[in-house]
Amino acid sequence: MTGATAAPEHARLAEFWFAKGWAEGDVSVAGEVFADDFVLNGRKVGPDGPRRSVRAVHSAFSDIGVTLDLVLTDGSHAVTHYTTTARHTGVYRGVPASGRWIKVSGIVIWEIRDGKVVRDWNVFDTGEVVAQITAPAADGK
């Protein structure tokens, strides 16, 4: 698919993955979204790469919500700006559960071929996540 006919399909694919995969933690849908030769940030990982990422995030956070702030499509590409909210309930990057809520935005660019994502470039500020879960409490405790 390319051009205008691909745009709605690509946007729906992003909506599906962010809702089912990221927010709900349903890793069973990764094979429907990502190609067997899927490349993430220059590394071939297949659908198992996103599965591992989702599992890791869901082991450290609960009550995960994802809002798609913007989805743009052009030809074989989809660009999504999203905001994630979650409660820190497990170990994340060595930081024990704090119970704190986080809110962080990210951007992902997908190349899509034959209805599946073949390449992903993304920017997500993990440093901001750590800052939010380790910042001193407002009451100084």
XYZ file of N, CA, C and O in Angstrom:
564
model
N 0.823 -1.176 0.000
C 0.000 0.000 0.000
C 0.868 1.242 0.000
O 1.838 1.320 0.723
N 0.475 2.199 -0.757
C 1.163 3.481 -0.744
C 0.141 4.585 -0.951
O -0.994 4.342 -1.346
N 0.579 5.810 -0.686
C -0.255 6.961 -0.970
C -1.490 7.037 -0.097
O -1.544 6.522 0.996
N -2.525 7.704 -0.636
C -3.734 8.004 0.131
C -4.453 6.754 0.619
O -5.038 6.767 1.685
N -4.408 5.658 -0.148
C -5.117 4.461 0.293
C -4.459 3.837 1.521
O -5.115 3.171 2.285
N -3.185 4.074 1.712
C -2.486 3.495 2.862
C -2.711 4.294 4.139
O -2.676 3.738 5.221
N -2.955 5.588 4.023
C -3.013 6.459 5.195
C -3.974 5.970 6.274
O -3.569 5.830 7.426
N -5.250 5.692 5.957
C -6.146 5.240 7.028
C -5.708 3.903 7.634
O -5.832 3.698 8.845
N -5.190 3.008 6.805
C -4.742 1.701 7.305
C -3.556 1.864 8.245
O -3.484 1.204 9.286
N -2.634 2.735 7.896
C -1.458 2.951 8.736
C -1.848 3.586 10.067
O -1.317 3.217 11.119
N -2.767 4.527 10.034
C -3.233 5.161 11.276
C -3.946 4.128 12.154
O -3.737 4.097 13.373
N -4.756 3.278 11.552
C -5.454 2.241 12.326
C -4.460 1.253 12.942
O -4.658 0.784 14.064
N -3.401 0.931 12.223
C -2.378 0.027 12.752
C -1.730 0.641 14.004
O -1.543 -0.044 15.011
N -1.414 1.930 13.942
C -0.828 2.617 15.100
C -1.821 2.638 16.260
O -1.449 2.327 17.401
N -3.054 2.969 15.986
C -4.083 3.003 17.031
C -4.231 1.628 17.681
O -4.319 1.512 18.908
N -4.242 0.587 16.865
C -4.378 -0.784 17.360
C -3.210 -1.157 18.260
O -3.394 -1.650 19.380
N -1.980 -0.934 17.797
C -0.809 -1.322 18.579
C -0.718 -0.568 19.900
O -0.470 -1.144 20.958
N -0.912 0.744 19.863
C -0.795 1.516 21.094
C -1.889 1.148 22.097
O -1.644 1.126 23.295
N -3.085 0.828 21.616
C -4.174 0.440 22.528
C -3.987 -0.983 23.049
O -3.988 -1.207 24.264
N -3.839 -1.933 22.151
C -3.766 -3.347 22.554
C -2.389 -3.719 23.097
O -2.286 -4.351 24.144
N -1.345 -3.379 22.359
C 0.004 -3.761 22.763
C 0.495 -2.979 23.967
O 0.765 -3.550 25.022
N 0.597 -1.657 23.814
C 1.179 -0.856 24.893
C 0.247 -0.678 26.080
O 0.603 -1.017 27.196
N -0.934 -0.146 25.854
C -1.804 0.160 26.991
C -2.299 -1.111 27.690
O -2.223 -1.218 28.905
N -2.783 -2.075 26.917
C -3.323 -3.303 27.519
C -2.258 -4.348 27.819
O -2.495 -5.283 28.581
N -1.098 -4.233 27.185
C -0.037 -5.212 27.406
C -0.261 -6.530 26.696
O 0.318 -7.550 27.062
N -1.078 -6.532 25.659
C -1.397 -7.754 24.915
C -0.319 -8.018 23.866
O -0.414 -7.585 22.726
N 0.720 -8.749 24.260
C 1.842 -9.009 23.350
C 1.482 -10.005 22.245
O 2.220 -10.150 21.280
N 0.339 -10.672 22.370
C -0.060 -11.641 21.342
C -0.334 -10.966 20.001
O -0.282 -11.626 18.967
N -0.584 -9.659 19.990
C -0.893 -8.972 18.734
C 0.356 -8.492 18.000
O 0.260 -8.006 16.873
N 1.530 -8.647 18.594
C 2.763 -8.159 17.963
C 2.982 -8.764 16.578
O 3.432 -8.076 15.662
N 2.654 -10.021 16.402
C 2.821 -10.665 15.094
C 1.883 -10.122 14.037
O 2.171 -10.214 12.841
N 0.758 -9.535 14.447
C -0.167 -8.913 13.507
C 0.322 -7.545 13.064
O -0.070 -7.059 12.005
N 1.151 -6.907 13.883
C 1.578 -5.534 13.640
C 2.973 -5.464 13.029
O 3.225 -4.667 12.124
N 3.889 -6.313 13.504
C 5.293 -6.215 13.116
C 5.711 -7.389 12.234
O 5.409 -8.542 12.539
N 6.447 -7.083 11.173
C 6.936 -8.095 10.237
C 7.987 -8.978 10.898
O 8.629 -8.582 11.880
N 8.165 -10.168 10.349
C 9.171 -11.092 10.882
C 10.578 -10.503 10.840
O 11.416 -10.831 11.667
N 10.834 -9.615 9.850
C 12.149 -8.989 9.723
C 12.148 -7.550 10.252
O 12.962 -6.726 9.854
N 11.253 -7.257 11.186
C 11.111 -5.921 11.773
C 12.433 -5.426 12.345
O 13.135 -6.143 13.057
N 12.760 -4.148 12.049
C 14.001 -3.517 12.503
C 13.651 -2.360 13.431
O 12.902 -1.454 13.054
N 14.194 -2.384 14.624
C 13.960 -1.350 15.632
C 15.255 -0.585 15.863
O 16.260 -1.177 16.282
N 15.224 0.708 15.557
C 16.412 1.560 15.739
C 17.681 0.922 15.160
O 18.728 0.907 15.788
N 17.548 0.342 13.972
C 18.703 -0.214 13.269
C 19.028 -1.660 13.579
O 19.974 -2.211 13.018
N 18.272 -2.305 14.476
C 18.542 -3.695 14.860
C 17.373 -4.583 14.488
O 16.229 -4.292 14.846
N 17.640 -5.677 13.788
C 16.582 -6.621 13.427
C 16.163 -7.397 14.672
O 16.958 -8.108 15.272
N 14.880 -7.235 15.057
C 14.384 -7.871 16.274
C 13.108 -8.678 16.039
O 12.692 -9.430 16.911
N 12.462 -8.492 14.872
C 11.199 -9.181 14.615
C 10.149 -8.777 15.642
O 10.364 -7.870 16.451
N 9.002 -9.445 15.658
C 7.947 -9.113 16.620
C 8.339 -9.354 18.078
O 7.728 -8.798 18.984
N 9.378 -10.166 18.302
C 9.815 -10.418 19.679
C 10.394 -9.168 20.340
O 10.315 -9.029 21.565
N 10.953 -8.260 19.552
C 11.478 -7.009 20.119
C 10.386 -6.208 20.808
O 10.508 -5.878 21.995
N 9.287 -5.895 20.114
C 8.181 -5.193 20.780
C 7.570 -5.998 21.927
O 7.181 -5.422 22.949
N 7.506 -7.307 21.792
C 6.983 -8.128 22.902
C 7.823 -7.934 24.160
O 7.288 -7.761 25.259
N 9.153 -7.982 24.006
C 10.052 -7.801 25.153
C 9.878 -6.412 25.767
O 9.830 -6.267 26.994
N 9.768 -5.403 24.911
C 9.608 -4.026 25.406
C 8.328 -3.876 26.213
O 8.332 -3.293 27.307
N 7.231 -4.394 25.687
C 5.943 -4.289 26.385
C 5.995 -5.031 27.715
O 5.544 -4.511 28.740
N 6.550 -6.234 27.705
C 6.639 -7.002 28.961
C 7.466 -6.256 30.007
O 7.110 -6.221 31.184
N 8.578 -5.674 29.586
C 9.447 -4.955 30.523
C 8.720 -3.746 31.116
O 8.781 -3.518 32.330
N 8.033 -3.001 30.280
C 7.310 -1.827 30.777
C 6.192 -2.247 31.717
O 6.012 -1.667 32.788
N 5.442 -3.289 31.352
C 4.323 -3.728 32.188
C 4.784 -4.391 33.487
O 4.011 -4.447 34.440
N 6.037 -4.842 33.549
C 6.536 -5.387 34.814
C 6.904 -4.265 35.784
O 6.982 -4.496 36.989
N 7.114 -3.052 35.270
C 7.523 -1.929 36.110
C 6.408 -0.909 36.338
O 6.489 -0.109 37.271
N 5.380 -0.937 35.493
C 4.312 0.060 35.579
C 2.953 -0.606 35.460
O 2.804 -1.626 34.786
N 1.962 0.000 36.100
C 0.583 -0.470 35.971
C -0.301 0.722 35.616
O 0.170 1.865 35.580
N -1.559 0.430 35.361
C -2.518 1.491 35.003
C -1.992 2.331 33.841
O -2.098 3.565 33.850
N -1.437 1.668 32.850
C -0.824 2.355 31.712
C -1.905 2.890 30.786
O -2.833 2.177 30.410
N -1.754 4.149 30.444
C -2.637 4.781 29.478
C -1.802 5.399 28.375
O -0.716 5.912 28.629
N -2.286 5.310 27.152
C -1.582 5.902 26.029
C -2.576 6.737 25.234
O -3.624 6.237 24.822
N -2.237 8.002 25.043
C -3.051 8.898 24.229
C -2.272 9.206 22.963
O -1.106 9.615 23.036
N -2.903 8.994 21.817
C -2.264 9.369 20.557
C -2.591 10.835 20.310
O -3.730 11.186 20.001
N -1.593 11.679 20.479
C -1.770 13.115 20.324
C -1.830 13.521 18.859
O -2.517 14.477 18.504
N -1.108 12.766 18.016
C -1.046 13.087 16.591
C -0.591 11.860 15.828
O 0.368 11.200 16.229
N -1.273 11.527 14.752
C -0.847 10.458 13.851
C -0.847 11.038 12.450
O -1.879 11.495 11.955
N 0.324 11.049 11.825
C 0.469 11.532 10.453
C 0.919 10.370 9.585
O 1.769 9.574 10.007
N 0.365 10.277 8.400
C 0.784 9.220 7.483
C 1.150 9.837 6.144
O 0.589 10.853 5.728
N 2.118 9.209 5.496
C 2.552 9.652 4.176
C 3.160 8.459 3.466
O 4.198 7.944 3.892
N 2.482 7.990 2.436
C 2.992 6.849 1.694
C 3.141 5.647 2.596
O 2.189 5.199 3.223
N 4.352 5.137 2.719
C 4.598 3.936 3.511
C 4.978 4.243 4.955
O 5.409 3.347 5.678
N 4.802 5.490 5.391
C 5.220 5.872 6.737
C 4.065 6.377 7.590
O 3.118 6.970 7.082
N 4.191 6.135 8.888
C 3.273 6.689 9.877
C 4.120 7.285 10.997
O 5.097 6.674 11.439
N 3.755 8.483 11.416
C 4.443 9.161 12.517
C 3.417 9.398 13.614
O 2.341 9.946 13.362
N 3.747 8.968 14.817
C 2.832 9.102 15.939
C 3.511 9.835 17.089
O 4.612 9.454 17.503
N 2.852 10.880 17.576
C 3.263 11.537 18.822
C 2.268 11.069 19.870
O 1.060 11.149 19.670
N 2.780 10.529 20.978
C 1.904 9.943 21.987
C 2.313 10.402 23.379
O 3.440 10.838 23.610
N 1.376 10.300 24.309
C 1.646 10.594 25.707
C 1.250 9.371 26.527
O 0.149 8.837 26.356
N 2.160 8.952 27.370
C 1.934 7.790 28.231
C 1.816 8.250 29.684
O 2.610 9.071 30.146
N 0.835 7.684 30.367
C 0.718 7.861 31.806
C 0.747 6.466 32.421
O 0.275 5.503 31.812
N 1.304 6.357 33.611
C 1.374 5.051 34.271
C 1.763 5.246 35.728
O 2.297 6.292 36.110
N 1.516 4.206 36.511
C 1.919 4.207 37.918
C 3.103 3.263 38.074
O 3.071 2.109 37.629
N 4.162 3.740 38.715
C 5.409 2.992 38.895
C 5.231 1.979 40.030
O 5.264 2.331 41.202
N 5.059 0.702 39.672
C 4.759 -0.334 40.666
C 5.769 -1.482 40.677
O 5.558 -2.478 41.372
N 6.841 -1.356 39.910
C 7.880 -2.384 39.875
C 9.222 -1.721 39.617
O 9.322 -0.504 39.507
N 10.262 -2.510 39.515
C 11.606 -1.971 39.292
C 11.736 -1.470 37.857
O 11.425 -2.191 36.905
N 12.199 -0.221 37.717
C 12.447 0.365 36.397
C 13.832 0.983 36.401
O 14.132 1.861 37.210
N 14.694 0.472 35.546
C 16.072 0.962 35.425
C 16.753 1.047 36.792
O 17.430 2.014 37.110
N 16.532 0.007 37.589
C 17.159 -0.085 38.897
C 16.449 0.675 40.007
O 16.866 0.607 41.158
N 15.383 1.387 39.681
C 14.648 2.164 40.690
C 13.481 1.327 41.196
O 12.607 0.931 40.414
N 13.445 1.024 42.509
C 12.340 0.234 43.048
C 11.007 0.980 42.940
O 10.978 2.201 42.832
N 9.935 0.236 42.993
C 8.589 0.805 42.879
C 8.410 1.978 43.823
O 8.725 1.899 44.999
N 7.893 3.070 43.275
C 7.676 4.280 44.080
C 6.193 4.584 44.261
O 5.839 5.394 45.107
N 5.354 3.965 43.429
C 3.934 4.259 43.467
C 3.577 5.567 42.789
O 2.412 5.938 42.704
N 4.557 6.276 42.287
C 4.326 7.570 41.638
C 3.761 7.406 40.235
O 4.020 6.424 39.559
N 3.031 8.424 39.838
C 2.512 8.491 38.471
C 3.503 9.229 37.593
O 4.157 10.171 38.048
N 3.623 8.769 36.355
C 4.476 9.437 35.374
C 3.610 9.891 34.208
O 2.532 9.344 33.954
N 4.114 10.884 33.513
C 3.494 11.342 32.259
C 4.623 11.776 31.349
O 5.354 12.727 31.669
N 4.804 11.052 30.238
C 5.913 11.295 29.326
C 5.413 11.124 27.895
O 4.608 10.236 27.612
N 5.928 11.955 27.001
C 5.556 11.865 25.588
C 6.690 11.269 24.770
O 7.855 11.306 25.180
N 6.338 10.732 23.611
C 7.324 10.162 22.702
C 6.868 10.299 21.265
O 5.723 10.684 20.989
N 7.768 9.982 20.369
C 7.493 10.022 18.931
C 8.004 8.730 18.322
O 9.114 8.286 18.623
N 7.197 8.126 17.472
C 7.619 6.918 16.770
C 7.343 7.119 15.283
O 6.309 7.673 14.891
N 8.296 6.701 14.463
C 8.149 6.739 13.010
C 8.216 5.300 12.524
O 9.168 4.582 12.838
N 7.197 4.894 11.796
C 7.145 3.541 11.255
C 7.231 3.552 9.739
O 6.633 4.394 9.085
N 7.928 2.572 9.207
C 7.834 2.240 7.788
C 6.986 0.981 7.725
O 7.258 0.002 8.430
N 5.957 1.013 6.882
C 4.990 -0.075 6.811
C 4.977 -0.640 5.395
O 4.928 0.113 4.416
N 5.039 -1.963 5.322
C 4.994 -2.645 4.030
C 4.062 -3.848 4.162
O 4.170 -4.609 5.123
N 3.176 -4.004 3.198
C 2.233 -5.134 3.182
C 1.450 -5.251 4.492
O 1.223 -6.348 5.006
N 1.074 -4.091 5.056
C 0.237 -4.072 6.242
C 0.935 -4.316 7.568
O 0.276 -4.404 8.597
N 2.280 -4.422 7.541
C 3.024 -4.644 8.787
C 4.198 -3.671 8.887
O 4.768 -3.244 7.886
N 4.556 -3.363 10.125
C 5.677 -2.459 10.379
C 6.975 -3.206 10.119
O 7.205 -4.287 10.673
N 7.823 -2.624 9.264
C 9.110 -3.250 8.954
C 10.285 -2.501 9.584
O 11.362 -3.063 9.752
N 10.060 -1.230 9.922
C 11.139 -0.431 10.514
C 10.518 0.590 11.463
O 9.467 1.142 11.188
N 11.218 0.836 12.582
C 10.736 1.748 13.613
C 11.898 2.594 14.101
O 12.968 2.071 14.397
N 11.669 3.895 14.142
C 12.595 4.813 14.790
C 11.773 5.496 15.863
O 10.675 5.980 15.593
N 12.282 5.560 17.078
C 11.477 6.208 18.108
C 12.326 7.005 19.068
O 13.516 6.755 19.237
N 11.662 7.969 19.682
C 12.288 8.816 20.687
C 11.371 8.801 21.897
O 10.184 9.142 21.798
N 11.896 8.350 23.018
C 11.160 8.331 24.276
C 12.157 8.667 25.374
O 13.208 8.035 25.465
N 11.854 9.631 26.179
C 12.790 10.149 27.172
C 12.757 9.315 28.457
O 12.053 9.638 29.412
N 13.527 8.229 28.479
C 13.580 7.383 29.675
C 14.191 8.137 30.857
O 13.855 7.856 32.005
N 15.049 9.110 30.574
C 15.612 9.939 31.638
C 14.524 10.731 32.357
O 14.578 10.906 33.585
N 13.535 11.190 31.620
C 12.413 11.913 32.220
C 11.591 10.979 33.105
O 11.102 11.373 34.159
N 11.440 9.733 32.670
C 10.721 8.753 33.489
C 11.450 8.571 34.816
O 10.849 8.650 35.889
N 12.757 8.349 34.758
C 13.546 8.173 35.983
C 13.464 9.429 36.853
O 13.315 9.330 38.083
N 13.544 10.603 36.254
C 13.444 11.846 37.023
C 12.111 11.932 37.759
O 12.064 12.343 38.932
N 11.022 11.531 37.094
C 9.710 11.623 37.723
C 9.549 10.623 38.867
O 8.850 10.901 39.843
N 10.168 9.448 38.756
C 9.986 8.446 39.811
C 11.001 8.578 40.938
O 10.872 7.921 41.975
N 12.013 9.447 40.757
C 13.028 9.626 41.804
C 13.053 11.041 42.386
O 13.804 11.279 43.330
N 12.268 11.953 41.846
C 12.265 13.338 42.338
C 11.807 13.378 43.800
O 10.954 12.573 44.211
N 12.353 14.290 44.577
C 11.893 14.425 45.957
C 10.397 14.735 45.976
O 9.877 15.434 45.108
N 9.711 14.214 46.966
C 8.275 14.457 47.101
C 8.038 15.940 47.363
O 8.896 16.641 47.921
N 6.866 16.413 46.972
C 6.513 17.813 47.142
C 6.579 18.249 48.608
O 6.890 19.396 48.916
N 6.311 17.314 49.531
C 6.338 17.660 50.945
C 7.740 17.523 51.557
O 7.921 17.637 52.765
N 8.743 17.267 50.679
C 10.119 17.162 51.124
C 10.526 15.835 51.719
O 11.633 15.680 52.188
N 9.649 14.856 51.710
C 9.951 13.544 52.288
C 10.450 12.602 51.240
O 10.155 12.667 50.108
